[in-house]
Coordinates of C-alpha atoms and ligand atoms in Angstrom, one line a residue:
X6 CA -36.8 146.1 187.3
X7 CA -39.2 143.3 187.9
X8 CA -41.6 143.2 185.4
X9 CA -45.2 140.5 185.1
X10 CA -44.3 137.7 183.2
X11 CA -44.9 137.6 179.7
X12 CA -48.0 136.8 178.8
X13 CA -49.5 138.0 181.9
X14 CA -50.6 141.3 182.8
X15 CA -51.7 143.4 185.9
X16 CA -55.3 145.2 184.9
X17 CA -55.4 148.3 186.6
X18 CA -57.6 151.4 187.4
X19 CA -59.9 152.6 185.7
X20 CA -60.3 149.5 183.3
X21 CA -60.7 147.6 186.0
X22 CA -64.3 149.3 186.6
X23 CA -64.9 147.9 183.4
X24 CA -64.2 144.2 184.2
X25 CA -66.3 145.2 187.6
X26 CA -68.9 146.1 185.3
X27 CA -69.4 143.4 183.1
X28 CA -69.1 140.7 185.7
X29 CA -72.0 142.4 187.4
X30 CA -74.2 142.4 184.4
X31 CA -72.8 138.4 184.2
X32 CA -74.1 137.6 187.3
X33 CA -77.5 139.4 187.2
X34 CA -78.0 137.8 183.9
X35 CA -77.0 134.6 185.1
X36 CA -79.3 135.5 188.2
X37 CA -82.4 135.5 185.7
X38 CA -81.8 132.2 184.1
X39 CA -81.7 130.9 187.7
X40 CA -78.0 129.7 187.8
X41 CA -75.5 129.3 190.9
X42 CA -72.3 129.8 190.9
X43 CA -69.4 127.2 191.9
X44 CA -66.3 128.0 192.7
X45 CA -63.4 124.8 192.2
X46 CA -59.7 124.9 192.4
X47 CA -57.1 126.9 190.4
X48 CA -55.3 123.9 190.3
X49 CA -56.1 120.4 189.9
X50 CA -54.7 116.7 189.2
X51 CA -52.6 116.8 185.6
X52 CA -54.6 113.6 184.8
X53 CA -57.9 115.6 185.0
X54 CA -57.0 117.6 181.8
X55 CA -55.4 115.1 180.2
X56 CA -58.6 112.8 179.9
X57 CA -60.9 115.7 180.1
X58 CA -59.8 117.5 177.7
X59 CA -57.8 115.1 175.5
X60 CA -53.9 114.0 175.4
X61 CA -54.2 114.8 171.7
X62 CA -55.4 118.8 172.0
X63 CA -52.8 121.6 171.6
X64 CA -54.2 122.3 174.9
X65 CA -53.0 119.2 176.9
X66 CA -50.2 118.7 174.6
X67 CA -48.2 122.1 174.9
X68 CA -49.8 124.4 176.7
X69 CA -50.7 123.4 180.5
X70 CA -48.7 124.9 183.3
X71 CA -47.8 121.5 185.4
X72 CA -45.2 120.9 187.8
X73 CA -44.5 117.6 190.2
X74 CA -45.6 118.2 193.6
X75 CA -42.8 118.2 196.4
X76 CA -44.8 118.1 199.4
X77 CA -44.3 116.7 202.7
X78 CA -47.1 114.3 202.8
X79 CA -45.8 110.5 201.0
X80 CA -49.2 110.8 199.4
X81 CA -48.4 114.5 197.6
X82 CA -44.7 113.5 196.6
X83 CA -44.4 113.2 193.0
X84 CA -48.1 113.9 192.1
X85 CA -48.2 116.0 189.3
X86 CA -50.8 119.5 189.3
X87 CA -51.7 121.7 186.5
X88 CA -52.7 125.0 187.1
X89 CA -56.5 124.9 185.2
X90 CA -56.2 126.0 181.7
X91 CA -59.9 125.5 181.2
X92 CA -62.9 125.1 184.0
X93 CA -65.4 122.3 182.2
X94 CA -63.5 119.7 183.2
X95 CA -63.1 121.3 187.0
X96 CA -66.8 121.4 187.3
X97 CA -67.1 118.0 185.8
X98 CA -65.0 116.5 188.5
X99 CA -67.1 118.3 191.4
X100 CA -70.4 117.3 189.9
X101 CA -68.7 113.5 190.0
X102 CA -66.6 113.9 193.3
X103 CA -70.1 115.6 195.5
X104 CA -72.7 113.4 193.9
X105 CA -74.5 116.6 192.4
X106 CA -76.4 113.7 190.1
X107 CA -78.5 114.3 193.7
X108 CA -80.1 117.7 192.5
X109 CA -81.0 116.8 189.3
X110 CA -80.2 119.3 186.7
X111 CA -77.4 121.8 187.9
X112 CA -77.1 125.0 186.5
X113 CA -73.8 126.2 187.5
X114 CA -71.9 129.5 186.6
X115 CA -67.8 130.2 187.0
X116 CA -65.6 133.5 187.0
X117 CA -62.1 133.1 187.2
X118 CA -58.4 132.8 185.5
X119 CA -57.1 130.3 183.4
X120 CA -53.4 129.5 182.0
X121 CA -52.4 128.3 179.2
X122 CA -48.5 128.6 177.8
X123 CA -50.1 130.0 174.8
X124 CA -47.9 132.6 172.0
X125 CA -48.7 136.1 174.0
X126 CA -50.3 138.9 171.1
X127 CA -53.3 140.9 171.3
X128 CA -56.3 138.8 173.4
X129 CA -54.2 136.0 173.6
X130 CA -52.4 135.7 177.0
X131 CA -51.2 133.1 179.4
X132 CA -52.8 134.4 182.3
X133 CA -56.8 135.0 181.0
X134 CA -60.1 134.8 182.4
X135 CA -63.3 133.6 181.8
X136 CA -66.9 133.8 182.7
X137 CA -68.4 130.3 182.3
X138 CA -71.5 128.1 182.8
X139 CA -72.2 124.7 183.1
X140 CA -76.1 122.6 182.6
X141 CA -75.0 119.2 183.7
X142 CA -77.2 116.5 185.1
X143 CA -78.8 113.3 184.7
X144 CA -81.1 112.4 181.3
X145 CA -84.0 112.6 183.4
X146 CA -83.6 115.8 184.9
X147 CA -83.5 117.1 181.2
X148 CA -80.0 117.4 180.6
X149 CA -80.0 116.3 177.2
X150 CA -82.9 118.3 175.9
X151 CA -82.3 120.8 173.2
X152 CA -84.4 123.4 175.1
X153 CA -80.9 123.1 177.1
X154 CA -79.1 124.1 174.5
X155 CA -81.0 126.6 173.2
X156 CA -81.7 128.3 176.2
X157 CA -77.9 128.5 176.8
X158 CA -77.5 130.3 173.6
X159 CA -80.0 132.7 174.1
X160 CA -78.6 133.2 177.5
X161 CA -75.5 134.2 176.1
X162 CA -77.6 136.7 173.1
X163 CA -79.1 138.5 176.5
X164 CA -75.5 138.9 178.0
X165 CA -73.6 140.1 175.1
X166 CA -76.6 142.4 174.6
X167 CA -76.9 143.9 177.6
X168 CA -73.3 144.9 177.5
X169 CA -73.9 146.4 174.7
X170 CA -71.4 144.4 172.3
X171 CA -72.6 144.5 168.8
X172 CA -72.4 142.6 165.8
X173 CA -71.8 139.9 167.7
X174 CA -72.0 136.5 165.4
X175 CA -73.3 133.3 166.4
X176 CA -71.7 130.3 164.8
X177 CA -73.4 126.7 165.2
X178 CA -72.5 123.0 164.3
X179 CA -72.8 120.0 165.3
X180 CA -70.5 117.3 165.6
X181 CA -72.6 114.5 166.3
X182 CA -72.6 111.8 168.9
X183 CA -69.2 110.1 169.8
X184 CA -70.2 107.7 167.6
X185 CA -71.0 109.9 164.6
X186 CA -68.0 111.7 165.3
X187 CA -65.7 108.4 164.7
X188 CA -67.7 108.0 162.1
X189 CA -66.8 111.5 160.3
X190 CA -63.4 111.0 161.6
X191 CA -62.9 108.0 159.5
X192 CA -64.9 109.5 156.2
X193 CA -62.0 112.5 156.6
X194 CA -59.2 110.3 157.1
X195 CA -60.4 108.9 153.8
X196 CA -60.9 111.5 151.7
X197 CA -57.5 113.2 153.3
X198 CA -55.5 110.5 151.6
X199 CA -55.6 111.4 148.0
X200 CA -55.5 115.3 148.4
X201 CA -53.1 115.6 151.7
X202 CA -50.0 115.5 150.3
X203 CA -51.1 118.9 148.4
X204 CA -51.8 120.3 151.7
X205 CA -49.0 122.3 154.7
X206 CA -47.0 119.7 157.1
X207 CA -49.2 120.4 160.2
X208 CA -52.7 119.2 158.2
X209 CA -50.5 116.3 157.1
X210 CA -49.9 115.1 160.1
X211 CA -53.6 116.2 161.3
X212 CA -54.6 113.9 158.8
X213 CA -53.0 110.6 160.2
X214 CA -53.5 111.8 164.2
X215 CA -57.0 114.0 164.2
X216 CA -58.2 114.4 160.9
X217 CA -61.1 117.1 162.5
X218 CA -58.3 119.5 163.3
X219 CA -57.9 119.4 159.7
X220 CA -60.9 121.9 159.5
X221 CA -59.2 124.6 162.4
X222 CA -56.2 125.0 159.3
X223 CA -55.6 128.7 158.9
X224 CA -53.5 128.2 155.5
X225 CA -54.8 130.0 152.6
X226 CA -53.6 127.3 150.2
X227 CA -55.5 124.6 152.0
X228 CA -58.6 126.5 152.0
X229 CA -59.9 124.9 148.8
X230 CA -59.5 121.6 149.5
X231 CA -60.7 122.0 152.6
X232 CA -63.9 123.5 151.4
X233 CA -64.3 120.1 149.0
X234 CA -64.1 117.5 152.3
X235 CA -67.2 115.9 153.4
X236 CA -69.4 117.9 155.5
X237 CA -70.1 116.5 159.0
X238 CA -73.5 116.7 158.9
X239 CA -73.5 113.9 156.3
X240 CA -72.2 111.7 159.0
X241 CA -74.8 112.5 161.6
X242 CA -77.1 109.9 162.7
X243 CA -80.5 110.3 162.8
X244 CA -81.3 111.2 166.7
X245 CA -77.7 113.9 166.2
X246 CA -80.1 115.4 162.9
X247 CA -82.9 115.7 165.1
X248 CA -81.6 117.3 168.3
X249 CA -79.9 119.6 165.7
X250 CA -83.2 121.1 163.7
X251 CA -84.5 121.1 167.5
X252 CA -82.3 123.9 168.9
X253 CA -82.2 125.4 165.6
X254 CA -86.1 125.6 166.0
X255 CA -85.9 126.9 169.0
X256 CA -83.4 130.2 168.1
X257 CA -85.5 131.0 165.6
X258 CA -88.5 131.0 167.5
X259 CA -86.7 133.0 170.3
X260 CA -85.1 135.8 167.7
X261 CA -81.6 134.6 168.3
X262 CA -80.0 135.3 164.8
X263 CA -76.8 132.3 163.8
X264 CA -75.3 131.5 160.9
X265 CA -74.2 127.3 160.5
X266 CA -70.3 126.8 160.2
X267 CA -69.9 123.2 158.6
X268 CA -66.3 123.8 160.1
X269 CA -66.7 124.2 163.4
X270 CA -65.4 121.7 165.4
X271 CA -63.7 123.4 168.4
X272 CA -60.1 122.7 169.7
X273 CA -61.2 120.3 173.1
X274 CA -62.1 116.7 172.6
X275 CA -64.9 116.3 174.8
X276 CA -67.5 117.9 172.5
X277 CA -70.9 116.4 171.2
X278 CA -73.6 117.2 169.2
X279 CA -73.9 120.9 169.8
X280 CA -70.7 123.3 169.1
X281 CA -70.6 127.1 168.9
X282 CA -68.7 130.2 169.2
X283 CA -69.4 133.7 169.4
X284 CA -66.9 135.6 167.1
X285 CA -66.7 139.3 167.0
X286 CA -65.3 141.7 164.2
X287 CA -63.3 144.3 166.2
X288 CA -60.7 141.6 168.2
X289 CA -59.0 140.7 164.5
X290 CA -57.2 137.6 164.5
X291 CA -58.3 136.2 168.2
X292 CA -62.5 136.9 167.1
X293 CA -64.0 134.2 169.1
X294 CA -65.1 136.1 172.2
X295 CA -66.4 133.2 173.6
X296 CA -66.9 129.1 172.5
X297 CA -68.8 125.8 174.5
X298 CA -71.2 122.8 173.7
X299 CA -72.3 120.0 174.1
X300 CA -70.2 117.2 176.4
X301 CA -72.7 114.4 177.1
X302 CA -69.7 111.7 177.5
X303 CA -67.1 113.5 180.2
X304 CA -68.5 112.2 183.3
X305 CA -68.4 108.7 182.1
X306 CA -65.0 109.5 180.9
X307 CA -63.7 110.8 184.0
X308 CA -65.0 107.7 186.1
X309 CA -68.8 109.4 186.6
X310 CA -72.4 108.2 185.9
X311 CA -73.9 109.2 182.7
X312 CA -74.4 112.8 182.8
X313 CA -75.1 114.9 179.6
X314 CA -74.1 118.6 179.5
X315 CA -73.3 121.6 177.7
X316 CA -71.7 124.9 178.5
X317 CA -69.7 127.6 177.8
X318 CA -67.2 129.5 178.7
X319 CA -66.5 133.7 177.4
X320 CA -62.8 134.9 177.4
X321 CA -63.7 137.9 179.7
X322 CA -60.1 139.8 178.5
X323 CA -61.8 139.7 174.9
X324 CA -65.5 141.0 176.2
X325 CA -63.6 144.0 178.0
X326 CA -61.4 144.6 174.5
X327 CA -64.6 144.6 172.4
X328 CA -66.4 147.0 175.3
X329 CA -63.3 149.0 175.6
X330 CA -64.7 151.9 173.5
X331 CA -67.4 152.6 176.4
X332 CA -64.8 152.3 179.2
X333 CA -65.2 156.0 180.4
X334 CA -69.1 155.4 180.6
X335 CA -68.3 153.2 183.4
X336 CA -65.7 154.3 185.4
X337 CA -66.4 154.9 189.0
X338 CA -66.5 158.3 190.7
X339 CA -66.9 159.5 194.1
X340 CA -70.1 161.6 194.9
X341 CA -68.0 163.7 197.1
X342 CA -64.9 165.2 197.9
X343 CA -63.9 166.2 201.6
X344 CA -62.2 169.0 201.9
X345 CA -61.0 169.8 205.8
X346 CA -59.8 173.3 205.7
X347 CA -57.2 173.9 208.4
X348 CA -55.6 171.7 210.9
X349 CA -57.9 170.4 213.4
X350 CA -60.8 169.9 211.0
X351 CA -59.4 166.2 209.7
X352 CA -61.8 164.7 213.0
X353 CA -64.8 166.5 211.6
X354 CA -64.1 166.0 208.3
X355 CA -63.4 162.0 209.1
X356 CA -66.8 162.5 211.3
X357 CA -68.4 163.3 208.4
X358 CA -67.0 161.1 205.5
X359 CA -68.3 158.2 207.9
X360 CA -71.6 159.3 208.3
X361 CA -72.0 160.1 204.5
X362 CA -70.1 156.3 203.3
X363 CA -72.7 154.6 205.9
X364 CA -75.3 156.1 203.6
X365 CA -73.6 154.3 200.5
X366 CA -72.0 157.8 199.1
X367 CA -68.6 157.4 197.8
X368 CA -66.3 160.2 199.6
X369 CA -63.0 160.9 198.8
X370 CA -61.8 162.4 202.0
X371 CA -58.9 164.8 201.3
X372 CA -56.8 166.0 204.6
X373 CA -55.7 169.4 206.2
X374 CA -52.5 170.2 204.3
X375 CA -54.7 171.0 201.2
X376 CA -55.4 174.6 201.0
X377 CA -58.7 175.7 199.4
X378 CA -57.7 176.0 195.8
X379 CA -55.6 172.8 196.0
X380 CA -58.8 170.8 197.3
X381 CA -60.5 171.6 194.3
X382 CA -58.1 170.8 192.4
X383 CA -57.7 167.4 194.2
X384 CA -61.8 167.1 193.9
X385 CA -61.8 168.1 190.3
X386 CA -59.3 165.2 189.6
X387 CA -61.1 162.8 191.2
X388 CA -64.0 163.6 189.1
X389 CA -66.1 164.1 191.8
X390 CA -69.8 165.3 191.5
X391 CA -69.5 167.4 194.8
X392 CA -67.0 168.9 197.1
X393 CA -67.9 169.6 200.5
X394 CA -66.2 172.4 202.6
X395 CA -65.4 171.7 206.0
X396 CA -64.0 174.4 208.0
X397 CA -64.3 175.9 211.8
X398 CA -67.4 178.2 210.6
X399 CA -69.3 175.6 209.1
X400 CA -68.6 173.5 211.9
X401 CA -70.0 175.8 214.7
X402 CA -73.5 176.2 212.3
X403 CA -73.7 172.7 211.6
X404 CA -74.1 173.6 208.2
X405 CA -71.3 172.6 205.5
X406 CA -70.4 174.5 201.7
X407 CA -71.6 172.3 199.3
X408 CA -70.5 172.9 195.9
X409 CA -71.6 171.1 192.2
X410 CA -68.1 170.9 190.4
X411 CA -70.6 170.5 187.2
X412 CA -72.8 173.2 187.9
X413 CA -71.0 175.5 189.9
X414 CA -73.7 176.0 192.0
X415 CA -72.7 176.3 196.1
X416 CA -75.4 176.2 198.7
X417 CA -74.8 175.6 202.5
X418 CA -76.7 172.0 203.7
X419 CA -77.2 171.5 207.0
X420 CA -75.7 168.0 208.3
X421 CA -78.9 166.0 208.3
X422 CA -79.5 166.7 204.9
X423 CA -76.5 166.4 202.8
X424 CA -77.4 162.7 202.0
X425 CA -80.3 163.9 200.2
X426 CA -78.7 167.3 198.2
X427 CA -75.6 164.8 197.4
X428 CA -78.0 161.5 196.0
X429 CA -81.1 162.9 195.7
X430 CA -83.5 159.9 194.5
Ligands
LIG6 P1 -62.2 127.5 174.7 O1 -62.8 127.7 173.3 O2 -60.9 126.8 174.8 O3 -63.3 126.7 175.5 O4 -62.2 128.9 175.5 C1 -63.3 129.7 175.6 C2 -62.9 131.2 175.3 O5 -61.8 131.5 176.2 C3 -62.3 131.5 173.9 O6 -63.4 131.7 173.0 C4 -61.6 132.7 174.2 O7 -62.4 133.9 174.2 C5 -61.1 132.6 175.6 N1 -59.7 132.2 175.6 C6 -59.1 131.0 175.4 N2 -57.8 131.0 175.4 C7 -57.4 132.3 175.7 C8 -56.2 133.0 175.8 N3 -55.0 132.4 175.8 N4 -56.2 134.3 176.1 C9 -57.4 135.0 176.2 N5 -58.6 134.4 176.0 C10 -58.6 133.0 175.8 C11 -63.3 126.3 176.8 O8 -62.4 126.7 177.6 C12 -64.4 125.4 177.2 N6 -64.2 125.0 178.6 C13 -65.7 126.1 177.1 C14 -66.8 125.2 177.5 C15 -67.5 125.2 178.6 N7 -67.4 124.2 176.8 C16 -68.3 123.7 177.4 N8 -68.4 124.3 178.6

């Protein structure tokens, strides 16, 4: 048997209602704050990633899916592609490559896969997707302003709330301008030296490569020490202090509850100033359902004009996990069910399912070999609200046996009005 590949995962019936679901309420939400969406490639140049994102990242350094291209053309030959196993940088390049500096502020939104060759266990896969958005632009159109970023956040307090997801936990840092973040860098490295040989092998050698990912360390051990280090806000400049107790400000004036994590630094190196995540309780060890900031140097460091951002990006197989409980609430049901009793009444019964569908009522249109007692059957599987009898008698009056499979109740409708008993409004 062929199975999906590990890691990967075919989402079927009727959970898929549910991913339906919440990427309606995504766009409607997204709708309101007057964003657009932007579709880019599933794949892109390797070289993208690797200065988007960071050669040093556990992303770009072991888990991108990349291959060398053997195409015809001399210019594809040995070019090397990654499939996309994040979109910021994607969206970057477009907003570079068509000249989107042109619109002024940009307020782009993204549903799609990723891949990364992560270890598969629960929310974790190498297949996942995720619902993202982008405010990118130039400083004059605004881009930098921590009304940005705090409308952002409170986008995302609307979205998780109209899913319903609760206890949902905002966690907020920041991690300074790229020049307070070399800064912090180097007062880490510092302090590391006299307390990381007490610490595991992989924060020994974060310590010499990345000291931040010092902070991401997992090991119960290290926890201590890692609680003594110097706090990254100490390193902040002044302006970084500023557009910090700005956003701040501005969730608390809105009502959007977060709590400060001094170790938040998140796992991609293009972040400044502004870092989050939004954990939740019930996904266990994988908690953050979703995680973005602030990125106002990745234009220029992908070739582009000055262009400060910040965005986000939800893992949409995590939402659905942490929704899961209200999956049947969601599932989708025809109105009807067809039932043609008797060969030679599939044409009127087809006549019929058409007429009702051009209306917008969902029909399940069952077929002549199903007697009577095995069409309710079929209609009671389906879940339908209604079944609908069509047989030679009702045929000739024009009239049709409509019965409430909740209700019980069966009245006779004649054609013109069955619209209206099926969906009244
Ligand atoms: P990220 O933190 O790498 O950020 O991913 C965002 C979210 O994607 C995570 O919080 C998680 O929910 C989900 N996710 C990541 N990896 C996996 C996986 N292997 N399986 C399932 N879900 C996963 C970014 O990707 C940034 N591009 C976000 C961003 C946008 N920052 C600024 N703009």
């Amino acid at each position: 048997m062929i199975k999906a590949v590990r890691g990967t995962r075919d989402l079927l019936p009727p959970e898929t209602a549910l991913w339906n679901h919440v990427d309606r309420v995504a766009r409607e939400v997204f709708r309101v704050y007057n964003f657009q969406e932007i579709r880019t490639p599933i794949f892109e140049s390797t070289e993208l990633f690797a200065r988007g994102v960071g050669e040093e990242t556990d992303i770009v350094a072991k888990e991108m899916f990349t291959w060398e291209d053997r195409g015809r053309a001399e210019s594809d030959k040995g070019q090397s592609l990654t499939l996309r196993p994040e979109n910021t940088a994607g969206v970057v390049r477009a907003y570079i490559e068509h000249k989107l500096w042109q619109r002024g502020l940009n307020k782009l939104y993204y549903i799609g896969p990723q891949f990364r060759r992560e270890r598969p266990q629960k929310g974790r896969y190498r297949q996942f997707f995720q619902i993202g958005a982008e405010v990118i632009g130039p400083k004059e159109a605004g881009s930098e302003s921590p009304a940005r970023d705090a409308e952002i956040l409170e986008l995302l307090a609307t979205l998780l709330d109209r899913l319903g997801i609760k206890n949902w936990k905002l966690e907020l840092n920041s991690v300074g301008s790229s020049a307070d973040r070399a800064r912090y860098n180097e007062v880490l490295r510092t302090a590391l030296d006299s307390v990381k040989a007490k610490m595991c092998a992989d924060c020994q050698r974060r310590a010499e490569t990345n000291p931040l990912r010092v902070l991401d360390c997992k090991v119960p051990e290290d926890q201590p020490i890692i609680e003594s280090l110097p706090r990254v806000y100490d390193s902040l400049g002044e302006d970084s202090k500023q557009h910090f107790e700005a956003v701040k400000n501005i969730l608390q004036s809105v009502g959007v509850p977060f709590e400060i994590n001094h170790r938040l630094v998140r796992g991609l190196d293009y972040y400044t100033r502004t870092a989050f995540e939004f954990t939740h309780g019930a996904l266990g060890a994988q908690n953050a359902i979703l995680g973005g900031g602030r990125y106002d140097g990745l234009s220029e460091s992908l070739g582009g004009p000055a262009a400060p951002g910040i965005g986000f990006a939800i893992g949409e197989d995590r939402l659905v996990l942490a929704l899961q409980e209200s999956a049947a609430a969601v599932q989708e049901k025809p109105d009807v069910y067809i039932a043609p009793l008797g060969a030679g009444m599939n044409a009127e019964a087809a006549r019929l399912a058409r007429e009702l569908r051009r209306k917008d009522v969902s029909a399940e249109l069952g077929d002549e070999s199903f007697r009577l007692k095995k069409s309710f059957e079929a209609a009671t599987k389906a879940g339908a609200k209604f079944i609908l009898i069509v047989g030679e008698n009702e045929v000739k009056a024009d009239a049709f046996a409509l019965k409430n499979l909740e209700s019980g109740e069966q009245v006779s409708v004649p054609r013109g009005e069955l619209v209206e008993k099926i969906q009244p409004e």
